[in-house]
Every structure is written in C-alpha cells, then in structure tokens.
C-alpha cells in the first residue's frame, strides 16, 4: 500500500480495509466500526414486545436474585 494512500486513509498497523469493485474500479476504504447505537438497533430493531410494560429497577433486581437462587439450587442438586 503506497504511503500516500495509507496517509489519506489514516491507516495504522492493524487497520482493516474493505475492498469492493464498481465496474472496472477497485475501491479501497478503511473499515468503519459500528457505534453501540447501531449495534443496539440491529439487535433490537423491533423494540420491546408489543404491550409489554418496561420493568422497574426493583423488578430487574428481583429477577436477578431469583436467577442466582435457581442457579445455586441446580448446582447443589447433585451433591
């Protein structure tokens, strides 16, 4: 990769490039990283289930406690 291209693309060791073809042209771009907002949108595009109310912090904590208790009970069942 010529130095002028590396400089123009702000490349450093370990940078990832994306190569694509457009007719007779080869396009080289620096791969972009996705923001957390983009990842969230991709994973949860549909949003919460319809009609499901949001959980309160107390409900979330209670659910975690319950899951920890169940996991501990499964771990002690074989003893």
PDB file of N, CA and C in Angstrom:
ATOM      1  N   UNK A   1       0.861  -1.174   0.000  1.00  0.00           N
ATOM      2  CA  UNK A   1       0.000   0.000   0.000  1.00  0.00           C
ATOM      3  C   UNK A   1       0.905   1.234   0.000  1.00  0.00           C
ATOM      4  N   UNK A   2       0.770   2.101  -0.988  1.00  0.00           N
ATOM      5  CA  UNK A   2       1.604   3.304  -1.054  1.00  0.00           C
ATOM      6  C   UNK A   2       1.405   4.204   0.172  1.00  0.00           C
ATOM      7  N   UNK A   3       2.465   4.880   0.561  1.00  0.00           N
ATOM      8  CA  UNK A   3       2.424   5.748   1.737  1.00  0.00           C
ATOM      9  C   UNK A   3       1.350   6.826   1.610  1.00  0.00           C
ATOM     10  N   UNK A   4       1.153   7.367   0.418  1.00  0.00           N
ATOM     11  CA  UNK A   4       0.150   8.420   0.223  1.00  0.00           C
ATOM     12  C   UNK A   4      -1.258   7.891   0.520  1.00  0.00           C
ATOM     13  N   UNK A   5      -1.528   6.642   0.141  1.00  0.00           N
ATOM     14  CA  UNK A   5      -2.840   6.039   0.408  1.00  0.00           C
ATOM     15  C   UNK A   5      -2.994   5.772   1.905  1.00  0.00           C
ATOM     16  N   UNK A   6      -1.947   5.221   2.528  1.00  0.00           N
ATOM     17  CA  UNK A   6      -2.007   4.967   3.970  1.00  0.00           C
ATOM     18  C   UNK A   6      -2.283   6.248   4.727  1.00  0.00           C
ATOM     19  N   UNK A   7      -1.626   7.335   4.310  1.00  0.00           N
ATOM     20  CA  UNK A   7      -1.820   8.625   4.977  1.00  0.00           C
ATOM     21  C   UNK A   7      -3.232   9.157   4.739  1.00  0.00           C
ATOM     22  N   UNK A   8      -3.724   9.060   3.505  1.00  0.00           N
ATOM     23  CA  UNK A   8      -5.062   9.566   3.169  1.00  0.00           C
ATOM     24  C   UNK A   8      -6.145   8.828   3.946  1.00  0.00           C
ATOM     25  N   UNK A   9      -5.936   7.520   4.168  1.00  0.00           N
ATOM     26  CA  UNK A   9      -6.937   6.723   4.879  1.00  0.00           C
ATOM     27  C   UNK A   9      -6.683   6.668   6.387  1.00  0.00           C
ATOM     28  N   UNK A  10      -5.628   7.362   6.834  1.00  0.00           N
ATOM     29  CA  UNK A  10      -5.261   7.370   8.252  1.00  0.00           C
ATOM     30  C   UNK A  10      -5.054   5.947   8.766  1.00  0.00           C
ATOM     31  N   UNK A  11      -4.311   5.160   7.987  1.00  0.00           N
ATOM     32  CA  UNK A  11      -4.092   3.765   8.344  1.00  0.00           C
ATOM     33  C   UNK A  11      -2.937   3.623   9.329  1.00  0.00           C
ATOM     34  N   UNK A  12      -3.095   2.655  10.197  1.00  0.00           N
ATOM     35  CA  UNK A  12      -2.063   2.307  11.161  1.00  0.00           C
ATOM     36  C   UNK A  12      -1.907   0.799  11.110  1.00  0.00           C
ATOM     37  N   UNK A  13      -0.832   0.264  11.678  1.00  0.00           N
ATOM     38  CA  UNK A  13      -0.704  -1.195  11.714  1.00  0.00           C
ATOM     39  C   UNK A  13      -1.944  -1.821  12.359  1.00  0.00           C
ATOM     40  N   UNK A  14      -2.506  -2.814  11.707  1.00  0.00           N
ATOM     41  CA  UNK A  14      -3.706  -3.473  12.216  1.00  0.00           C
ATOM     42  C   UNK A  14      -5.008  -2.903  11.676  1.00  0.00           C
ATOM     43  N   UNK A  15      -4.942  -1.793  10.944  1.00  0.00           N
ATOM     44  CA  UNK A  15      -6.159  -1.233  10.362  1.00  0.00           C
ATOM     45  C   UNK A  15      -6.780  -2.237   9.399  1.00  0.00           C
ATOM     46  N   UNK A  16      -8.091  -2.233   9.329  1.00  0.00           N
ATOM     47  CA  UNK A  16      -8.809  -3.159   8.462  1.00  0.00           C
ATOM     48  C   UNK A  16      -9.334  -2.386   7.260  1.00  0.00           C
ATOM     49  N   UNK A  17      -9.132  -2.971   6.081  1.00  0.00           N
ATOM     50  CA  UNK A  17      -9.577  -2.345   4.847  1.00  0.00           C
ATOM     51  C   UNK A  17     -10.720  -3.133   4.235  1.00  0.00           C
ATOM     52  N   UNK A  18     -11.570  -2.416   3.523  1.00  0.00           N
ATOM     53  CA  UNK A  18     -12.671  -3.027   2.782  1.00  0.00           C
ATOM     54  C   UNK A  18     -12.414  -2.748   1.304  1.00  0.00           C
ATOM     55  N   UNK A  19     -12.365  -3.818   0.528  1.00  0.00           N
ATOM     56  CA  UNK A  19     -12.136  -3.722  -0.905  1.00  0.00           C
ATOM     57  C   UNK A  19     -13.441  -4.064  -1.616  1.00  0.00           C
ATOM     58  N   UNK A  20     -13.841  -3.215  -2.556  1.00  0.00           N
ATOM     59  CA  UNK A  20     -15.047  -3.509  -3.328  1.00  0.00           C
ATOM     60  C   UNK A  20     -14.788  -3.134  -4.789  1.00  0.00           C
ATOM     61  N   UNK A  21     -15.606  -3.692  -5.652  1.00  0.00           N
ATOM     62  CA  UNK A  21     -15.445  -3.446  -7.079  1.00  0.00           C
ATOM     63  C   UNK A  21     -16.684  -2.732  -7.594  1.00  0.00           C
ATOM     64  N   UNK A  22     -16.448  -1.682  -8.380  1.00  0.00           N
ATOM     65  CA  UNK A  22     -17.520  -0.924  -9.003  1.00  0.00           C
ATOM     66  C   UNK A  22     -17.184  -0.842 -10.485  1.00  0.00           C
ATOM     67  N   UNK A  23     -17.702  -1.804 -11.246  1.00  0.00           N
ATOM     68  CA  UNK A  23     -17.360  -1.870 -12.665  1.00  0.00           C
ATOM     69  C   UNK A  23     -15.892  -2.216 -12.821  1.00  0.00           C
ATOM     70  N   UNK A  24     -15.138  -1.323 -13.472  1.00  0.00           N
ATOM     71  CA  UNK A  24     -13.706  -1.541 -13.666  1.00  0.00           C
ATOM     72  C   UNK A  24     -12.871  -0.934 -12.536  1.00  0.00           C
ATOM     73  N   UNK A  25     -13.520  -0.338 -11.562  1.00  0.00           N
ATOM     74  CA  UNK A  25     -12.792   0.324 -10.473  1.00  0.00           C
ATOM     75  C   UNK A  25     -12.739  -0.566  -9.240  1.00  0.00           C
ATOM     76  N   UNK A  26     -11.630  -0.511  -8.531  1.00  0.00           N
ATOM     77  CA  UNK A  26     -11.486  -1.155  -7.238  1.00  0.00           C
ATOM     78  C   UNK A  26     -11.469  -0.046  -6.197  1.00  0.00           C
ATOM     79  N   UNK A  27     -12.333  -0.153  -5.234  1.00  0.00           N
ATOM     80  CA  UNK A  27     -12.454   0.866  -4.197  1.00  0.00           C
ATOM     81  C   UNK A  27     -11.908   0.297  -2.892  1.00  0.00           C
ATOM     82  N   UNK A  28     -10.997   1.032  -2.281  1.00  0.00           N
ATOM     83  CA  UNK A  28     -10.403   0.634  -1.013  1.00  0.00           C
ATOM     84  C   UNK A  28     -10.816   1.662   0.025  1.00  0.00           C
ATOM     85  N   UNK A  29     -11.437   1.185   1.105  1.00  0.00           N
ATOM     86  CA  UNK A  29     -11.865   2.075   2.180  1.00  0.00           C
ATOM     87  C   UNK A  29     -11.424   1.492   3.507  1.00  0.00           C
ATOM     88  N   UNK A  30     -11.270   2.347   4.462  1.00  0.00           N
ATOM     89  CA  UNK A  30     -10.988   1.887   5.810  1.00  0.00           C
ATOM     90  C   UNK A  30     -12.298   1.379   6.396  1.00  0.00           C
ATOM     91  N   UNK A  31     -12.251   0.189   6.991  1.00  0.00           N
ATOM     92  CA  UNK A  31     -13.459  -0.374   7.592  1.00  0.00           C
ATOM     93  C   UNK A  31     -13.859   0.498   8.782  1.00  0.00           C
ATOM     94  N   UNK A  32     -15.121   0.768   8.868  1.00  0.00           N
ATOM     95  CA  UNK A  32     -15.612   1.580   9.992  1.00  0.00           C
ATOM     96  C   UNK A  32     -16.103   0.676  11.092  1.00  0.00           C
ATOM     97  N   UNK A  33     -16.067   1.189  12.283  1.00  0.00           N
ATOM     98  CA  UNK A  33     -16.599   0.460  13.425  1.00  0.00           C
ATOM     99  C   UNK A  33     -18.024   0.927  13.642  1.00  0.00           C
ATOM    100  N   UNK A  34     -18.820   0.062  14.206  1.00  0.00           N
ATOM    101  CA  UNK A  34     -20.208   0.415  14.443  1.00  0.00           C
ATOM    102  C   UNK A  34     -20.365   0.995  15.839  1.00  0.00           C
ATOM    103  N   UNK A  35     -21.212   1.988  15.951  1.00  0.00           N
ATOM    104  CA  UNK A  35     -21.476   2.572  17.263  1.00  0.00           C
ATOM    105  C   UNK A  35     -22.375   1.634  18.054  1.00  0.00           C
ATOM    106  N   UNK A  36     -22.422   1.827  19.347  1.00  0.00           N
ATOM    107  CA  UNK A  36     -23.287   0.995  20.182  1.00  0.00           C
ATOM    108  C   UNK A  36     -24.748   1.201  19.793  1.00  0.00           C
ATOM    109  N   UNK A  37     -25.090   2.389  19.361  1.00  0.00           N
ATOM    110  CA  UNK A  37     -26.466   2.646  18.930  1.00  0.00           C
ATOM    111  C   UNK A  37     -26.809   1.819  17.693  1.00  0.00           C
ATOM    112  N   UNK A  38     -25.867   1.688  16.758  1.00  0.00           N
ATOM    113  CA  UNK A  38     -26.106   0.887  15.555  1.00  0.00           C
ATOM    114  C   UNK A  38     -26.233  -0.593  15.900  1.00  0.00           C
ATOM    115  N   UNK A  39     -25.392  -1.067  16.821  1.00  0.00           N
ATOM    116  CA  UNK A  39     -25.468  -2.465  17.243  1.00  0.00           C
ATOM    117  C   UNK A  39     -26.800  -2.719  17.931  1.00  0.00           C
ATOM    118  N   UNK A  40     -27.214  -1.824  18.810  1.00  0.00           N
ATOM    119  CA  UNK A  40     -28.495  -1.970  19.516  1.00  0.00           C
ATOM    120  C   UNK A  40     -29.652  -2.008  18.527  1.00  0.00           C
ATOM    121  N   UNK A  41     -29.617  -1.116  17.550  1.00  0.00           N
ATOM    122  CA  UNK A  41     -30.683  -1.078  16.552  1.00  0.00           C
ATOM    123  C   UNK A  41     -30.737  -2.377  15.762  1.00  0.00           C
ATOM    124  N   UNK A  42     -29.574  -2.938  15.433  1.00  0.00           N
ATOM    125  CA  UNK A  42     -29.545  -4.183  14.671  1.00  0.00           C
ATOM    126  C   UNK A  42     -30.076  -5.349  15.500  1.00  0.00           C
ATOM    127  N   UNK A  43     -29.767  -5.363  16.779  1.00  0.00           N
ATOM    128  CA  UNK A  43     -30.196  -6.470  17.634  1.00  0.00           C
ATOM    129  C   UNK A  43     -31.653  -6.354  18.067  1.00  0.00           C
ATOM    130  N   UNK A  44     -32.103  -5.140  18.304  1.00  0.00           N
ATOM    131  CA  UNK A  44     -33.436  -4.934  18.861  1.00  0.00           C
ATOM    132  C   UNK A  44     -34.273  -4.030  17.967  1.00  0.00           C
ATOM    133  N   UNK A  45     -34.221  -4.280  16.675  1.00  0.00           N
ATOM    134  CA  UNK A  45     -34.920  -3.424  15.719  1.00  0.00           C
ATOM    135  C   UNK A  45     -36.413  -3.351  15.980  1.00  0.00           C
ATOM    136  N   UNK A  46     -36.986  -4.447  16.457  1.00  0.00           N
ATOM    137  CA  UNK A  46     -38.418  -4.469  16.702  1.00  0.00           C
ATOM    138  C   UNK A  46     -38.832  -3.804  17.995  1.00  0.00           C
ATOM    139  N   UNK A  47     -37.877  -3.479  18.849  1.00  0.00           N
ATOM    140  CA  UNK A  47     -38.195  -2.887  20.146  1.00  0.00           C
ATOM    141  C   UNK A  47     -38.756  -3.937  21.082  1.00  0.00           C
ATOM    142  N   UNK A  48     -39.258  -3.517  22.228  1.00  0.00           N
ATOM    143  CA  UNK A  48     -39.817  -4.475  23.177  1.00  0.00           C
ATOM    144  C   UNK A  48     -41.094  -5.101  22.631  1.00  0.00           C
ATOM    145  N   UNK A  49     -41.465  -6.277  23.140  1.00  0.00           N
ATOM    146  CA  UNK A  49     -42.705  -6.904  22.682  1.00  0.00           C
ATOM    147  C   UNK A  49     -43.893  -5.963  22.862  1.00  0.00           C
ATOM    148  N   UNK A  50     -44.817  -6.010  21.929  1.00  0.00           N
ATOM    149  CA  UNK A  50     -45.981  -5.127  21.972  1.00  0.00           C
ATOM    150  C   UNK A  50     -46.763  -5.342  23.257  1.00  0.00           C
ATOM    151  N   UNK A  51     -47.087  -4.260  23.920  1.00  0.00           N
ATOM    152  CA  UNK A  51     -47.895  -4.318  25.131  1.00  0.00           C
ATOM    153  C   UNK A  51     -47.121  -4.680  26.377  1.00  0.00           C
ATOM    154  N   UNK A  52     -45.832  -4.968  26.265  1.00  0.00           N
ATOM    155  CA  UNK A  52     -45.039  -5.340  27.440  1.00  0.00           C
ATOM    156  C   UNK A  52     -44.568  -4.064  28.136  1.00  0.00           C
ATOM    157  N   UNK A  53     -44.971  -3.892  29.391  1.00  0.00           N
ATOM    158  CA  UNK A  53     -44.529  -2.687  30.105  1.00  0.00           C
ATOM    159  C   UNK A  53     -43.044  -2.793  30.456  1.00  0.00           C
ATOM    160  N   UNK A  54     -42.383  -1.673  30.567  1.00  0.00           N
ATOM    161  CA  UNK A  54     -40.973  -1.658  30.938  1.00  0.00           C
ATOM    162  C   UNK A  54     -40.837  -2.119  32.383  1.00  0.00           C
ATOM    163  N   UNK A  55     -39.769  -2.842  32.669  1.00  0.00           N
ATOM    164  CA  UNK A  55     -39.520  -3.327  34.021  1.00  0.00           C
ATOM    165  C   UNK A  55     -38.919  -2.204  34.860  1.00  0.00           C
ATOM    166  N   UNK A  56     -39.268  -2.191  36.130  1.00  0.00           N
ATOM    167  CA  UNK A  56     -38.669  -1.225  37.042  1.00  0.00           C
ATOM    168  C   UNK A  56     -37.332  -1.769  37.513  1.00  0.00           C
ATOM    169  N   UNK A  57     -36.534  -0.918  38.124  1.00  0.00           N
ATOM    170  CA  UNK A  57     -35.243  -1.356  38.651  1.00  0.00           C
ATOM    171  C   UNK A  57     -35.444  -2.424  39.718  1.00  0.00           C
ATOM    172  N   UNK A  58     -36.445  -2.266  40.551  1.00  0.00           N
ATOM    173  CA  UNK A  58     -36.725  -3.255  41.594  1.00  0.00           C
ATOM    174  C   UNK A  58     -37.080  -4.606  40.975  1.00  0.00           C
ATOM    175  N   UNK A  59     -37.865  -4.597  39.892  1.00  0.00           N
ATOM    176  CA  UNK A  59     -38.233  -5.845  39.221  1.00  0.00           C
ATOM    177  C   UNK A  59     -37.010  -6.514  38.601  1.00  0.00           C
ATOM    178  N   UNK A  60     -36.118  -5.706  38.014  1.00  0.00           N
ATOM    179  CA  UNK A  60     -34.897  -6.256  37.426  1.00  0.00           C
ATOM    180  C   UNK A  60     -34.020  -6.898  38.499  1.00  0.00           C
ATOM    181  N   UNK A  61     -33.856  -6.210  39.639  1.00  0.00           N
ATOM    182  CA  UNK A  61     -33.045  -6.755  40.729  1.00  0.00           C
ATOM    183  C   UNK A  61     -33.649  -8.038  41.273  1.00  0.00           C
ATOM    184  N   UNK A  62     -34.960  -8.077  41.406  1.00  0.00           N
ATOM    185  CA  UNK A  62     -35.639  -9.281  41.893  1.00  0.00           C
ATOM    186  C   UNK A  62     -35.433 -10.438  40.917  1.00  0.00           C
ATOM    187  N   UNK A  63     -35.508 -10.166  39.644  1.00  0.00           N
ATOM    188  CA  UNK A  63     -35.286 -11.207  38.645  1.00  0.00           C
ATOM    189  C   UNK A  63     -33.865 -11.755  38.703  1.00  0.00           C
ATOM    190  N   UNK A  64     -32.895 -10.881  38.929  1.00  0.00           N
ATOM    191  CA  UNK A  64     -31.503 -11.331  39.054  1.00  0.00           C
ATOM    192  C   UNK A  64     -31.345 -12.208  40.285  1.00  0.00           C
ATOM    193  N   UNK A  65     -31.910 -11.787  41.423  1.00  0.00           N
ATOM    194  CA  UNK A  65     -31.831 -12.587  42.647  1.00  0.00           C
ATOM    195  C   UNK A  65     -32.440 -13.970  42.443  1.00  0.00           C
ATOM    196  N   UNK A  66     -33.582 -14.006  41.787  1.00  0.00           N
ATOM    197  CA  UNK A  66     -34.259 -15.275  41.535  1.00  0.00           C
ATOM    198  C   UNK A  66     -33.408 -16.169  40.640  1.00  0.00           C
ATOM    199  N   UNK A  67     -32.804 -15.620  39.611  1.00  0.00           N
ATOM    200  CA  UNK A  67     -31.966 -16.414  38.709  1.00  0.00           C
ATOM    201  C   UNK A  67     -30.735 -16.952  39.433  1.00  0.00           C
ATOM    202  N   UNK A  68     -30.150 -16.153  40.321  1.00  0.00           N
ATOM    203  CA  UNK A  68     -28.982 -16.599  41.084  1.00  0.00           C
ATOM    204  C   UNK A  68     -29.372 -17.739  42.017  1.00  0.00           C
ATOM    205  N   UNK A  69     -30.524 -17.600  42.683  1.00  0.00           N
ATOM    206  CA  UNK A  69     -31.004 -18.668  43.577  1.00  0.00           C
ATOM    207  C   UNK A  69     -31.244 -19.963  42.809  1.00  0.00           C
ATOM    208  N   UNK A  70     -31.875 -19.857  41.651  1.00  0.00           N
ATOM    209  CA  UNK A  70     -32.154 -21.065  40.854  1.00  0.00           C
ATOM    210  C   UNK A  70     -30.861 -21.714  40.389  1.00  0.00           C
ATOM    211  N   UNK A  71     -29.888 -20.924  39.998  1.00  0.00           N
ATOM    212  CA  UNK A  71     -28.616 -21.471  39.557  1.00  0.00           C
ATOM    213  C   UNK A  71     -27.907 -22.184  40.727  1.00  0.00           C
ATOM    214  N   UNK A  72     -27.978 -21.587  41.913  1.00  0.00           N
ATOM    215  CA  UNK A  72     -27.358 -22.192  43.087  1.00  0.00           C
ATOM    216  C   UNK A  72     -28.054 -23.507  43.437  1.00  0.00           C
ATOM    217  N   UNK A  73     -29.372 -23.553  43.308  1.00  0.00           N
ATOM    218  CA  UNK A  73     -30.114 -24.778  43.602  1.00  0.00           C
ATOM    219  C   UNK A  73     -29.750 -25.881  42.614  1.00  0.00           C
ATOM    220  N   UNK A  74     -29.589 -25.544  41.356  1.00  0.00           N
ATOM    221  CA  UNK A  74     -29.182 -26.546  40.360  1.00  0.00           C
ATOM    222  C   UNK A  74     -27.787 -27.056  40.656  1.00  0.00           C
ATOM    223  N   UNK A  75     -26.913 -26.188  41.142  1.00  0.00           N
ATOM    224  CA  UNK A  75     -25.550 -26.580  41.464  1.00  0.00           C
ATOM    225  C   UNK A  75     -25.481 -27.494  42.672  1.00  0.00           C
ATOM    226  N   UNK A  76     -26.416 -27.340  43.619  1.00  0.00           N
ATOM    227  CA  UNK A  76     -26.425 -28.166  44.834  1.00  0.00           C
ATOM    228  C   UNK A  76     -27.224 -29.439  44.673  1.00  0.00           C
ATOM    229  N   UNK A  77     -27.961 -29.571  43.595  1.00  0.00           N
ATOM    230  CA  UNK A  77     -28.849 -30.736  43.410  1.00  0.00           C
ATOM    231  C   UNK A  77     -28.056 -32.032  43.280  1.00  0.00           C
ATOM    232  N   UNK A  78     -26.847 -31.988  42.758  1.00  0.00           N
ATOM    233  CA  UNK A  78     -26.081 -33.191  42.541  1.00  0.00           C
ATOM    234  C   UNK A  78     -25.240 -33.602  43.725  1.00  0.00           C
ATOM    235  N   UNK A  79     -25.337 -32.888  44.824  1.00  0.00           N
ATOM    236  CA  UNK A  79     -24.492 -33.197  45.988  1.00  0.00           C
ATOM    237  C   UNK A  79     -25.178 -34.054  46.984  1.00  0.00           C
TER     238      UNK A  79
END
